[in-house]
Coordinates of C-alpha atoms and ligand atoms in Angstrom, one line a residue:
Chain A
M1 CA 99.3 93.5 133.2
S2 CA 99.2 90.1 131.6
R3 CA 102.7 90.5 130.1
Q4 CA 105.5 88.4 131.4
A5 CA 107.9 90.0 133.9
A6 CA 110.3 92.3 132.2
E7 CA 114.0 91.9 132.2
N8 CA 116.4 94.8 132.8
I9 CA 117.8 96.4 129.6
I10 CA 119.8 99.2 131.2
V11 CA 121.3 99.2 134.7
I12 CA 122.6 102.4 136.1
K13 CA 125.0 102.2 139.0
N14 CA 126.3 105.0 141.2
L15 CA 126.0 107.6 138.4
N16 CA 127.3 111.0 139.1
F17 CA 127.4 113.7 136.5
Y18 CA 129.2 117.1 136.4
Y19 CA 129.1 120.2 134.3
G20 CA 132.5 121.6 135.2
Q21 CA 132.2 122.1 139.0
F22 CA 128.5 121.8 139.1
Q23 CA 127.1 118.3 140.0
A24 CA 123.9 117.8 138.0
L25 CA 123.3 114.1 138.9
K26 CA 124.0 112.6 142.3
N27 CA 124.6 108.9 142.8
I28 CA 121.8 107.6 140.6
N29 CA 120.9 103.9 140.8
L30 CA 118.2 102.6 138.5
E31 CA 117.1 99.7 136.5
I32 CA 115.3 100.2 133.2
K33 CA 112.9 97.4 132.2
A34 CA 112.9 96.2 128.6
R35 CA 109.7 96.9 126.6
R36 CA 108.2 99.1 129.2
I37 CA 107.7 102.8 129.4
T38 CA 109.6 104.6 132.1
A39 CA 108.6 108.1 132.9
L40 CA 110.9 110.6 134.6
I41 CA 109.3 113.5 136.3
G42 CA 110.5 116.4 138.4
P43 CA 110.8 120.1 138.6
S44 CA 112.7 122.2 136.1
G45 CA 116.5 121.9 136.3
C46 CA 116.5 118.7 138.4
G47 CA 118.6 116.9 135.8
K48 CA 116.1 114.8 133.8
S49 CA 117.4 115.8 130.4
T50 CA 121.0 115.5 131.6
F51 CA 120.2 111.9 132.8
L52 CA 118.6 111.1 129.5
R53 CA 121.6 112.3 127.6
T54 CA 124.0 110.2 129.6
L55 CA 122.2 107.1 128.3
N56 CA 123.4 107.6 124.7
R57 CA 126.4 109.7 125.7
M58 CA 125.1 112.7 123.9
N59 CA 126.5 114.6 126.9
D60 CA 130.0 113.9 125.4
L61 CA 129.3 116.8 123.0
I62 CA 129.1 119.2 125.9
E63 CA 132.4 120.9 126.8
G64 CA 133.5 120.3 130.4
A65 CA 130.9 117.6 131.1
R66 CA 132.0 114.5 132.9
A67 CA 130.2 111.3 134.1
E68 CA 131.2 108.9 136.8
G69 CA 129.8 105.5 137.6
E70 CA 128.5 102.7 135.4
I71 CA 125.7 102.3 132.9
W72 CA 125.3 98.7 131.8
F73 CA 123.6 98.1 128.5
D74 CA 123.7 94.7 126.7
G75 CA 126.3 93.4 129.1
K76 CA 128.7 96.2 128.6
N77 CA 129.5 99.4 130.5
I78 CA 128.8 102.2 128.0
F79 CA 131.5 104.3 129.6
S80 CA 134.2 101.7 128.8
P81 CA 136.7 102.7 126.2
E82 CA 135.7 99.8 123.9
T83 CA 132.2 101.3 123.4
D84 CA 131.4 102.0 119.8
L85 CA 129.7 105.3 120.3
L86 CA 128.1 105.4 116.9
E87 CA 126.6 102.0 117.4
L88 CA 125.4 102.9 121.0
R89 CA 123.6 105.9 119.6
R90 CA 122.0 103.9 116.9
R91 CA 120.7 101.4 119.5
V92 CA 119.7 104.0 122.1
G93 CA 118.0 106.7 120.0
M94 CA 116.5 110.0 121.0
V95 CA 113.4 112.1 120.2
F96 CA 113.7 115.8 121.0
Q97 CA 111.4 118.3 122.6
R98 CA 110.8 120.3 119.4
P99 CA 110.0 118.5 116.3
N100 CA 113.2 118.9 114.3
P101 CA 113.1 117.3 110.8
F102 CA 116.0 118.0 108.5
P103 CA 115.3 120.5 105.7
L104 CA 115.1 117.5 103.4
S105 CA 112.3 115.5 101.8
I106 CA 110.1 113.3 103.9
A107 CA 111.8 110.2 102.4
D108 CA 115.3 111.5 102.9
N109 CA 114.5 112.3 106.5
V110 CA 113.5 108.8 107.3
T111 CA 116.4 107.2 105.5
Y112 CA 119.0 109.6 106.8
G113 CA 120.1 107.3 109.7
L114 CA 120.3 104.3 107.4
R115 CA 122.5 106.1 104.9
V116 CA 124.7 107.3 107.7
H117 CA 125.2 103.7 108.7
G118 CA 126.2 102.7 105.2
H119 CA 122.9 101.4 103.7
F120 CA 122.5 102.6 100.1
D121 CA 120.4 99.8 98.5
R122 CA 117.3 101.5 97.0
L123 CA 115.0 98.6 97.7
F124 CA 116.1 98.3 101.2
L125 CA 115.7 102.0 101.9
E126 CA 112.3 102.0 100.4
E127 CA 111.2 99.0 102.4
R128 CA 112.4 100.7 105.6
L129 CA 110.8 103.9 104.6
Y130 CA 107.5 102.2 104.3
W131 CA 107.9 100.2 107.5
S132 CA 109.0 103.2 109.6
L133 CA 106.2 105.5 108.4
K134 CA 103.7 102.7 108.9
A135 CA 105.0 102.2 112.4
V136 CA 104.2 105.8 113.3
N137 CA 100.9 105.8 111.4
L138 CA 102.0 108.3 108.8
W139 CA 102.2 106.1 105.7
D140 CA 98.6 106.5 104.5
E141 CA 98.7 110.3 105.1
L142 CA 102.0 110.8 103.4
K143 CA 102.6 108.1 100.9
D144 CA 101.9 110.5 98.0
R145 CA 104.1 113.2 99.4
L146 CA 107.3 111.4 100.1
N147 CA 109.4 113.8 98.0
E148 CA 107.9 116.9 99.6
S149 CA 109.9 118.9 102.1
A150 CA 109.4 117.7 105.7
L151 CA 109.2 121.3 106.8
N152 CA 105.7 121.6 105.3
L153 CA 104.2 119.1 107.7
T154 CA 102.2 120.0 110.8
G155 CA 103.9 119.9 114.2
E156 CA 102.4 116.5 115.0
Q157 CA 103.3 115.0 111.7
Q158 CA 106.8 116.4 112.1
Q159 CA 107.2 114.8 115.5
R160 CA 105.9 111.5 114.2
L161 CA 108.3 111.8 111.3
C162 CA 111.2 112.3 113.8
I163 CA 110.1 109.1 115.5
A164 CA 110.0 107.3 112.2
R165 CA 113.4 108.6 111.4
L166 CA 114.6 107.1 114.6
L167 CA 112.8 103.8 114.2
A168 CA 114.3 103.4 110.8
V169 CA 117.7 102.6 112.3
Q170 CA 116.0 100.0 114.6
P171 CA 117.0 101.2 118.0
E172 CA 116.2 99.1 121.1
V173 CA 115.8 102.0 123.5
V174 CA 113.9 105.3 122.6
L175 CA 114.7 108.3 124.8
M176 CA 112.0 111.0 124.6
D177 CA 112.7 114.4 126.1
E178 CA 109.3 116.1 126.5
P179 CA 108.2 114.9 123.1
C180 CA 104.7 116.5 123.3
S181 CA 105.5 119.8 124.9
A182 CA 105.2 121.6 121.5
L183 CA 102.0 119.9 120.6
D184 CA 98.3 120.5 121.3
P185 CA 96.3 118.2 123.5
V186 CA 94.7 116.2 120.6
A187 CA 98.1 115.6 119.0
T188 CA 99.5 114.8 122.4
A189 CA 96.9 112.1 123.0
R190 CA 97.7 110.6 119.6
I191 CA 101.4 110.5 120.2
E192 CA 100.7 108.8 123.6
D193 CA 98.7 106.2 121.7
L194 CA 101.7 105.7 119.4
M195 CA 103.9 105.3 122.5
R196 CA 101.7 102.5 123.8
E197 CA 102.0 100.8 120.4
L198 CA 105.7 101.1 120.3
R199 CA 106.0 99.6 123.8
E200 CA 105.5 96.2 122.2
N201 CA 108.9 96.4 120.6
Y202 CA 110.9 99.1 122.2
T203 CA 112.0 100.3 125.6
I204 CA 110.9 103.9 126.1
I205 CA 112.1 106.4 128.6
I206 CA 110.2 109.6 128.6
V207 CA 110.8 112.9 130.4
T208 CA 107.7 114.9 131.0
H209 CA 106.4 117.8 132.9
N210 CA 102.9 116.6 132.5
M211 CA 102.0 114.4 135.5
Q212 CA 98.9 113.1 133.8
Q213 CA 100.9 112.0 130.9
A214 CA 103.3 110.1 133.1
A215 CA 100.4 108.5 134.9
R216 CA 98.6 107.7 131.6
V217 CA 101.4 106.1 129.6
S218 CA 104.1 104.8 131.8
D219 CA 104.7 101.5 133.6
Y220 CA 107.4 102.9 135.9
T221 CA 108.0 106.4 137.2
G222 CA 111.1 108.0 138.6
Y223 CA 111.0 111.3 140.5
F224 CA 114.1 113.5 140.3
L225 CA 114.8 116.4 142.6
L226 CA 118.0 118.5 142.5
G227 CA 119.9 115.9 140.7
E228 CA 118.8 113.0 143.0
L229 CA 116.5 110.2 142.1
V230 CA 114.2 110.6 145.1
E231 CA 111.8 107.7 144.3
F232 CA 111.4 105.1 141.7
G233 CA 108.7 102.5 141.3
D234 CA 105.6 101.3 139.6
T235 CA 103.7 104.2 138.2
N236 CA 100.5 103.1 140.0
Q237 CA 102.3 103.0 143.3
I238 CA 104.1 106.3 142.8
F239 CA 100.9 108.1 142.0
T240 CA 98.7 106.5 144.6
S241 CA 101.0 105.8 147.5
P242 CA 104.3 107.5 147.2
R243 CA 106.8 106.5 149.8
D244 CA 108.7 109.7 150.0
K245 CA 107.1 112.9 151.3
R246 CA 108.8 115.0 148.6
T247 CA 107.3 112.8 145.8
E248 CA 103.9 113.2 147.4
D249 CA 104.2 116.9 147.6
Y250 CA 105.2 117.1 144.0
I251 CA 102.5 114.9 142.5
T252 CA 99.8 116.4 144.6
G253 CA 100.9 119.8 143.4
R254 CA 102.0 121.0 146.8
F255 CA 105.5 121.4 145.6
G256 CA 106.9 124.8 145.9
Chain Q
M1 CA 115.8 169.1 126.1
L2 CA 114.0 169.2 122.9
R3 CA 111.3 166.6 122.8
I4 CA 110.0 165.3 119.5
N5 CA 106.8 163.5 119.1
P6 CA 107.6 159.8 118.5
R7 CA 105.5 159.8 115.4
T8 CA 107.3 162.8 113.9
E9 CA 110.6 161.2 114.9
Q10 CA 109.7 158.0 113.2
K11 CA 108.8 160.0 110.0
I12 CA 112.0 162.0 110.0
I13 CA 114.1 158.9 110.5
S14 CA 112.4 156.9 107.8
Y15 CA 112.7 159.9 105.3
L16 CA 116.4 160.2 106.2
L17 CA 117.0 156.5 105.7
Y18 CA 115.0 156.6 102.5
F19 CA 117.2 159.5 101.3
L20 CA 120.4 157.7 102.2
T21 CA 119.3 154.6 100.3
S22 CA 118.4 156.7 97.3
I23 CA 121.9 158.1 97.2
A24 CA 123.3 154.6 96.9
I25 CA 120.9 153.7 94.2
I26 CA 121.4 157.0 92.3
V27 CA 125.2 156.5 92.3
L28 CA 124.8 153.0 91.0
I29 CA 122.4 154.1 88.3
F30 CA 124.8 157.0 87.4
I31 CA 127.8 154.6 87.0
L32 CA 125.8 152.1 85.0
T33 CA 124.4 154.8 82.7
V34 CA 127.8 156.3 82.0
I35 CA 129.4 153.0 81.3
L36 CA 126.6 151.5 79.3
K37 CA 125.9 154.7 77.3
N38 CA 129.5 154.8 76.2
G39 CA 130.2 151.1 76.2
L40 CA 127.1 149.5 74.6
P41 CA 127.6 151.0 71.2
Q42 CA 131.1 149.4 71.1
L43 CA 129.7 145.9 71.7
S44 CA 129.3 143.5 68.8
L45 CA 129.8 139.9 68.2
E46 CA 133.2 140.8 66.7
F47 CA 134.2 142.7 69.9
L48 CA 133.6 139.5 71.9
T49 CA 135.1 137.0 69.5
K50 CA 138.2 138.8 68.1
N51 CA 141.5 139.3 69.8
P52 CA 142.8 142.8 70.4
A53 CA 145.0 144.2 67.6
D54 CA 147.3 147.2 67.5
M55 CA 147.7 147.4 71.3
G56 CA 144.0 147.3 71.7
R57 CA 143.1 150.1 69.3
E58 CA 141.5 147.6 67.0
G59 CA 139.8 144.3 67.2
G60 CA 138.0 142.8 70.2
I61 CA 138.8 141.6 73.7
L62 CA 138.5 137.8 73.4
S63 CA 141.9 137.0 74.9
T64 CA 141.2 139.3 77.9
I65 CA 137.9 137.6 78.5
L66 CA 139.5 134.2 78.5
A67 CA 142.3 135.4 80.7
T68 CA 139.8 136.8 83.2
V69 CA 137.8 133.5 83.2
F70 CA 140.9 131.3 83.7
L71 CA 142.4 133.5 86.4
T72 CA 139.1 133.7 88.4
F73 CA 138.6 129.9 87.9
I74 CA 142.0 129.1 89.4
A75 CA 141.4 131.6 92.2
L76 CA 138.1 129.9 93.1
L77 CA 139.5 126.4 92.6
V78 CA 142.1 127.1 95.3
A79 CA 140.3 129.5 97.6
T80 CA 136.9 127.7 97.9
P81 CA 138.1 124.4 99.3
L82 CA 140.7 126.2 101.5
G83 CA 138.2 128.8 102.7
V84 CA 135.3 126.4 103.3
G85 CA 137.7 123.9 104.9
T86 CA 139.0 126.6 107.3
A87 CA 135.5 127.6 108.1
I88 CA 134.5 124.0 108.9
Y89 CA 137.5 123.6 111.0
L90 CA 136.8 126.8 113.0
T91 CA 133.2 126.1 113.6
E92 CA 132.8 122.3 113.8
Y93 CA 136.2 120.8 114.8
T94 CA 137.7 123.1 117.4
L95 CA 136.3 124.7 120.5
E96 CA 136.3 128.5 120.7
G97 CA 139.7 129.4 122.1
R98 CA 143.1 130.9 121.4
V99 CA 143.7 129.0 118.2
T100 CA 140.4 130.0 116.6
K101 CA 141.0 133.6 117.7
I102 CA 144.4 133.7 116.1
I103 CA 143.2 132.2 112.8
R104 CA 140.2 134.5 112.7
F105 CA 142.4 137.5 113.5
G106 CA 144.7 136.5 110.7
A107 CA 141.9 136.2 108.2
E108 CA 140.6 139.7 109.3
C109 CA 144.0 141.2 108.8
L110 CA 144.3 139.5 105.4
A111 CA 141.0 141.1 104.4
G112 CA 142.3 144.5 105.3
I113 CA 145.4 144.4 103.2
P114 CA 145.3 146.5 100.0
S115 CA 145.3 144.5 96.9
I116 CA 148.5 146.1 95.6
I117 CA 150.3 144.5 98.5
F118 CA 148.9 141.1 97.5
G119 CA 150.3 141.9 94.1
L120 CA 153.7 142.5 95.5
F121 CA 153.5 139.3 97.6
G122 CA 152.4 137.3 94.6
F123 CA 155.2 138.8 92.5
I124 CA 157.8 137.9 95.1
L125 CA 156.4 134.4 95.9
F126 CA 154.9 133.0 92.8
V127 CA 156.5 135.0 90.0
N128 CA 160.0 135.0 91.4
K129 CA 160.6 132.5 94.2
L130 CA 158.5 129.7 92.7
N131 CA 159.4 130.7 89.2
F132 CA 155.9 130.6 87.8
G133 CA 156.7 133.9 86.0
W134 CA 154.1 136.4 85.0
S135 CA 151.3 133.9 84.4
I136 CA 147.7 132.9 84.8
L137 CA 148.9 130.6 87.6
S138 CA 150.7 133.3 89.6
G139 CA 147.7 135.7 89.1
G140 CA 145.2 133.1 90.1
L141 CA 147.0 132.0 93.2
T142 CA 147.5 135.6 94.3
L143 CA 143.8 136.3 93.8
A144 CA 143.0 133.1 95.7
F145 CA 144.8 134.6 98.8
M146 CA 143.1 137.9 98.3
I147 CA 139.6 136.4 98.3
L148 CA 140.3 133.8 101.0
P149 CA 139.2 135.9 103.9
T150 CA 135.9 136.7 102.3
I151 CA 135.2 133.0 101.7
I152 CA 136.2 132.0 105.2
R153 CA 134.1 134.7 106.8
T154 CA 130.9 134.2 104.8
S155 CA 131.2 130.4 105.0
E156 CA 131.7 130.6 108.8
E157 CA 128.6 132.8 109.1
A158 CA 126.6 130.4 106.9
I159 CA 127.7 127.4 108.9
K160 CA 127.1 129.0 112.2
S161 CA 123.5 129.9 111.2
V162 CA 122.6 126.2 110.7
P163 CA 120.4 125.3 113.6
M164 CA 122.2 123.3 116.4
A165 CA 119.3 120.9 116.5
Y166 CA 120.2 119.4 113.1
R167 CA 123.6 118.5 114.4
L168 CA 122.3 117.0 117.6
V169 CA 119.8 114.9 115.7
S170 CA 122.4 113.7 113.3
F171 CA 124.8 112.7 116.1
S172 CA 122.0 111.1 118.0
L173 CA 121.3 108.8 115.0
G174 CA 124.9 107.7 115.2
S175 CA 126.6 109.9 112.6
T176 CA 130.2 110.8 112.7
R177 CA 131.1 114.5 112.8
W178 CA 132.2 114.4 109.1
Q179 CA 128.9 112.8 108.1
T180 CA 127.1 115.5 110.0
V181 CA 129.1 118.2 108.4
T182 CA 128.7 116.9 104.8
K183 CA 125.1 115.6 105.0
V184 CA 123.4 118.2 107.2
V185 CA 125.5 121.3 107.9
L186 CA 127.0 122.0 104.5
P187 CA 123.7 121.5 102.5
S188 CA 122.0 124.0 104.7
A189 CA 124.9 126.4 104.6
I190 CA 125.3 126.3 100.8
P191 CA 123.3 129.5 99.9
G192 CA 125.5 131.5 102.3
I193 CA 128.7 129.9 101.1
V194 CA 127.7 130.5 97.4
T195 CA 127.0 134.2 98.2
G196 CA 130.6 134.5 99.5
V197 CA 131.9 132.8 96.4
I198 CA 130.0 135.2 94.2
L199 CA 131.3 138.2 96.0
S200 CA 134.7 136.8 95.4
I201 CA 134.1 136.2 91.8
G202 CA 133.1 139.9 91.5
R203 CA 136.3 140.9 93.2
S204 CA 138.5 138.7 91.1
I205 CA 137.0 139.9 87.9
G206 CA 137.4 143.5 88.8
E207 CA 140.9 143.3 90.3
T208 CA 143.7 145.1 88.6
A209 CA 146.6 146.0 91.0
A210 CA 147.2 142.4 92.2
V211 CA 146.8 141.0 88.7
I212 CA 149.1 143.4 86.8
F213 CA 152.0 142.4 89.1
T214 CA 151.5 138.7 88.8
A215 CA 149.8 137.8 85.6
G216 CA 151.4 140.6 83.6
S217 CA 149.7 142.4 80.7
A218 CA 150.6 140.5 77.6
L219 CA 147.9 140.8 75.0
R220 CA 148.5 137.3 73.6
M221 CA 145.9 134.5 73.7
P222 CA 146.6 132.5 76.8
T223 CA 147.7 129.0 75.8
S224 CA 148.5 127.4 79.2
I225 CA 148.4 128.3 82.9
F226 CA 152.0 129.6 82.4
S227 CA 151.1 132.2 79.8
S228 CA 151.4 135.8 80.8
S229 CA 148.1 137.4 80.0
R230 CA 145.9 140.5 80.4
T231 CA 142.5 140.4 82.1
M232 CA 139.6 142.7 81.1
A233 CA 140.1 144.9 84.1
V234 CA 143.8 145.3 83.4
H235 CA 143.0 145.9 79.7
F236 CA 140.6 148.6 80.6
Y237 CA 143.1 150.2 82.9
I238 CA 145.8 150.3 80.3
L239 CA 143.5 151.4 77.5
A240 CA 142.1 154.3 79.6
K241 CA 145.2 155.3 81.4
E242 CA 147.6 155.3 78.5
G243 CA 144.9 156.9 76.3
V244 CA 145.1 154.0 73.8
S245 CA 141.4 154.0 72.9
M246 CA 138.6 155.4 75.1
P247 CA 135.8 153.7 73.1
K248 CA 137.5 150.3 73.4
A249 CA 138.0 151.0 77.1
Y250 CA 134.3 151.7 77.6
G251 CA 133.4 148.6 75.6
T252 CA 135.6 146.5 77.9
A253 CA 134.1 148.2 81.0
A254 CA 130.6 147.4 79.7
V255 CA 131.4 143.8 79.3
L256 CA 132.9 143.7 82.8
V257 CA 129.9 145.3 84.4
I258 CA 127.4 143.3 82.5
S259 CA 129.1 140.0 83.4
I260 CA 129.2 140.9 87.1
L261 CA 125.5 141.9 87.0
A262 CA 124.7 138.7 85.1
I263 CA 126.5 136.5 87.6
N264 CA 124.7 138.2 90.5
L265 CA 121.3 137.8 88.9
L266 CA 121.9 134.2 88.0
T267 CA 123.0 133.4 91.5
Y268 CA 120.0 135.0 93.1
Y269 CA 117.8 133.1 90.7
M270 CA 119.5 129.8 91.4
M271 CA 119.6 130.4 95.2
G272 CA 115.9 131.2 95.1
R273 CA 115.2 127.9 93.4
Y274 CA 117.5 126.0 95.7
I275 CA 115.9 127.4 98.9
K276 CA 112.4 126.8 97.5
K277 CA 113.3 123.2 96.7
K278 CA 114.6 122.8 100.3
S279 CA 111.7 124.1 102.1
Ligands
LIG1 N1 125.2 122.4 129.0 C1 125.1 122.7 130.3 N2 126.2 123.3 131.0 C2 126.1 123.6 132.3 N3 125.0 123.3 133.1 C3 124.0 122.7 132.5 C4 124.0 122.4 131.1 N4 122.8 121.8 130.8 C5 122.1 121.7 132.0 N5 122.8 122.3 133.0 C6 122.4 122.4 134.4 O1 122.2 121.1 134.9 C7 121.0 121.1 135.7 C8 120.0 120.1 135.1 O2 119.6 120.5 133.9 P1 118.6 119.6 133.0 O3 118.5 120.3 131.7 O4 119.1 118.2 132.9 O5 117.3 119.7 133.8 P2 115.8 119.3 133.4 O6 115.3 118.5 134.5 O7 115.8 118.6 132.1 O8 115.1 120.6 133.3 P3 113.8 121.0 132.4 O9 112.6 120.3 133.0 O10 113.7 122.5 132.6 O11 114.1 120.6 131.0 C9 120.4 122.5 135.7 O12 120.8 123.2 136.8 C10 121.0 123.2 134.5 O13 121.2 124.5 134.7
LIG2 MG1 115.0 119.1 130.2

């Protein structure tokens, strides 16, 4: 990689997470590099989604959920009481597993986040609409259909639109929870291309069950097992010479 | 045990259901025919635009139409925000628990109370205690409490049926709860909420017992919300029960039935368009 060494954008220290009595994350320590793609892999139920949701505190919405530890983002601990939760979620955005556009027009979907954050200037909204759709390579396809319902789009277009909706509010970090699991292989490959483009300007953390996908797109990979971060490192290293036996078993498919 | 071939069983059940559905339809058609056959000949522009004269024996029913409209309007004006607000509170702002159970139980009980009891309650509270007298205001407020449970329940169902994903996305973009409710949840829940409101309009228009106690039965033209006045339903009741004029009673009934049908049809049409526009 000819890019300069990346700085840390998020630093996670001694993170524990509980759903009531159940501990879903156990003492996670991790540094997320800016403008890189970090992939999180691991078997079902190991806490990947839970971990992702702690980063923008979406877990706050779950009754009985509780986090301990520190997550440093932009020089501040996001668990501190001074955190502006709405601003945190704008800066650390999320793409979900199933494409989930609002039952609104394509344009209104993209500008939703802007309007929520108090932008109503027509010109500004139109500019951002153009810019966001351009960024996810949807503009040319959809520029004549901006007022059509977003629900008429294909699955891939919908997922791109959801990414555009997120980019419109100019986040710094993009969390993706299995963003391709509802798409076919061709669409998946194109979304992966998009992720590589976005890496120029955004920090991406992606949860995936697809080991090839992690190997193809990510710079760093973390392997979760039963709420623990077993191993974290360069994607190349993880996939060619894992240090931990459990990681090796998992990536070679001997897990079970 | 008697075993029936599943095919035969399927057939028998579908015939049975078909038969039961037909009964409902036949009853509806029967009611409509009787009322329209007797009522339609009474209808004329004059009937709709003239006030009743000679206790209702002569003239039209204009004042009762207006009274019905005003009463229903006040009822909706009060009950819709209250009901939708309660539903929002129950679904979006509190966790399921004792408080929500108590509120819901209260609403259910309210729904089960006979309308004449609402009439008595309205008479005691609005007519006497608050001194609004027999008036459109007292009647409208009483009706508001009567239709409140329906609006709460239908709104709650409508709000609950909005996919959780919409809320999560909205929050994840940095919206407040209120923004999420007003920009995402309510727009998706509108068709369900409107259905509840329409049901309530139907009930308000047709209500007699609760209204007669609270709005009175004066045949004058209502001039303010403090006028005592007579709604179409009450007018029909008095004309028919006291044998004032059966033809005028049927005429009134026809107007009542046609308005309710028209409101329902209009709503279906509008909802159809709204849903089409949305998807
Ligand atoms: N809302 C919740 N309440 C209670 N327990 C939960 C909740 N969400 C997740 N869990 C539990 O926490 C653990 C981690 O779940 P999580 O969804 O983070 O796993 P995951 O790695 O994303 O799994 P998958 O690959 O299937 O998406 C699981 O044991 C799960 O049952
Ligand atoms: Mg998950």
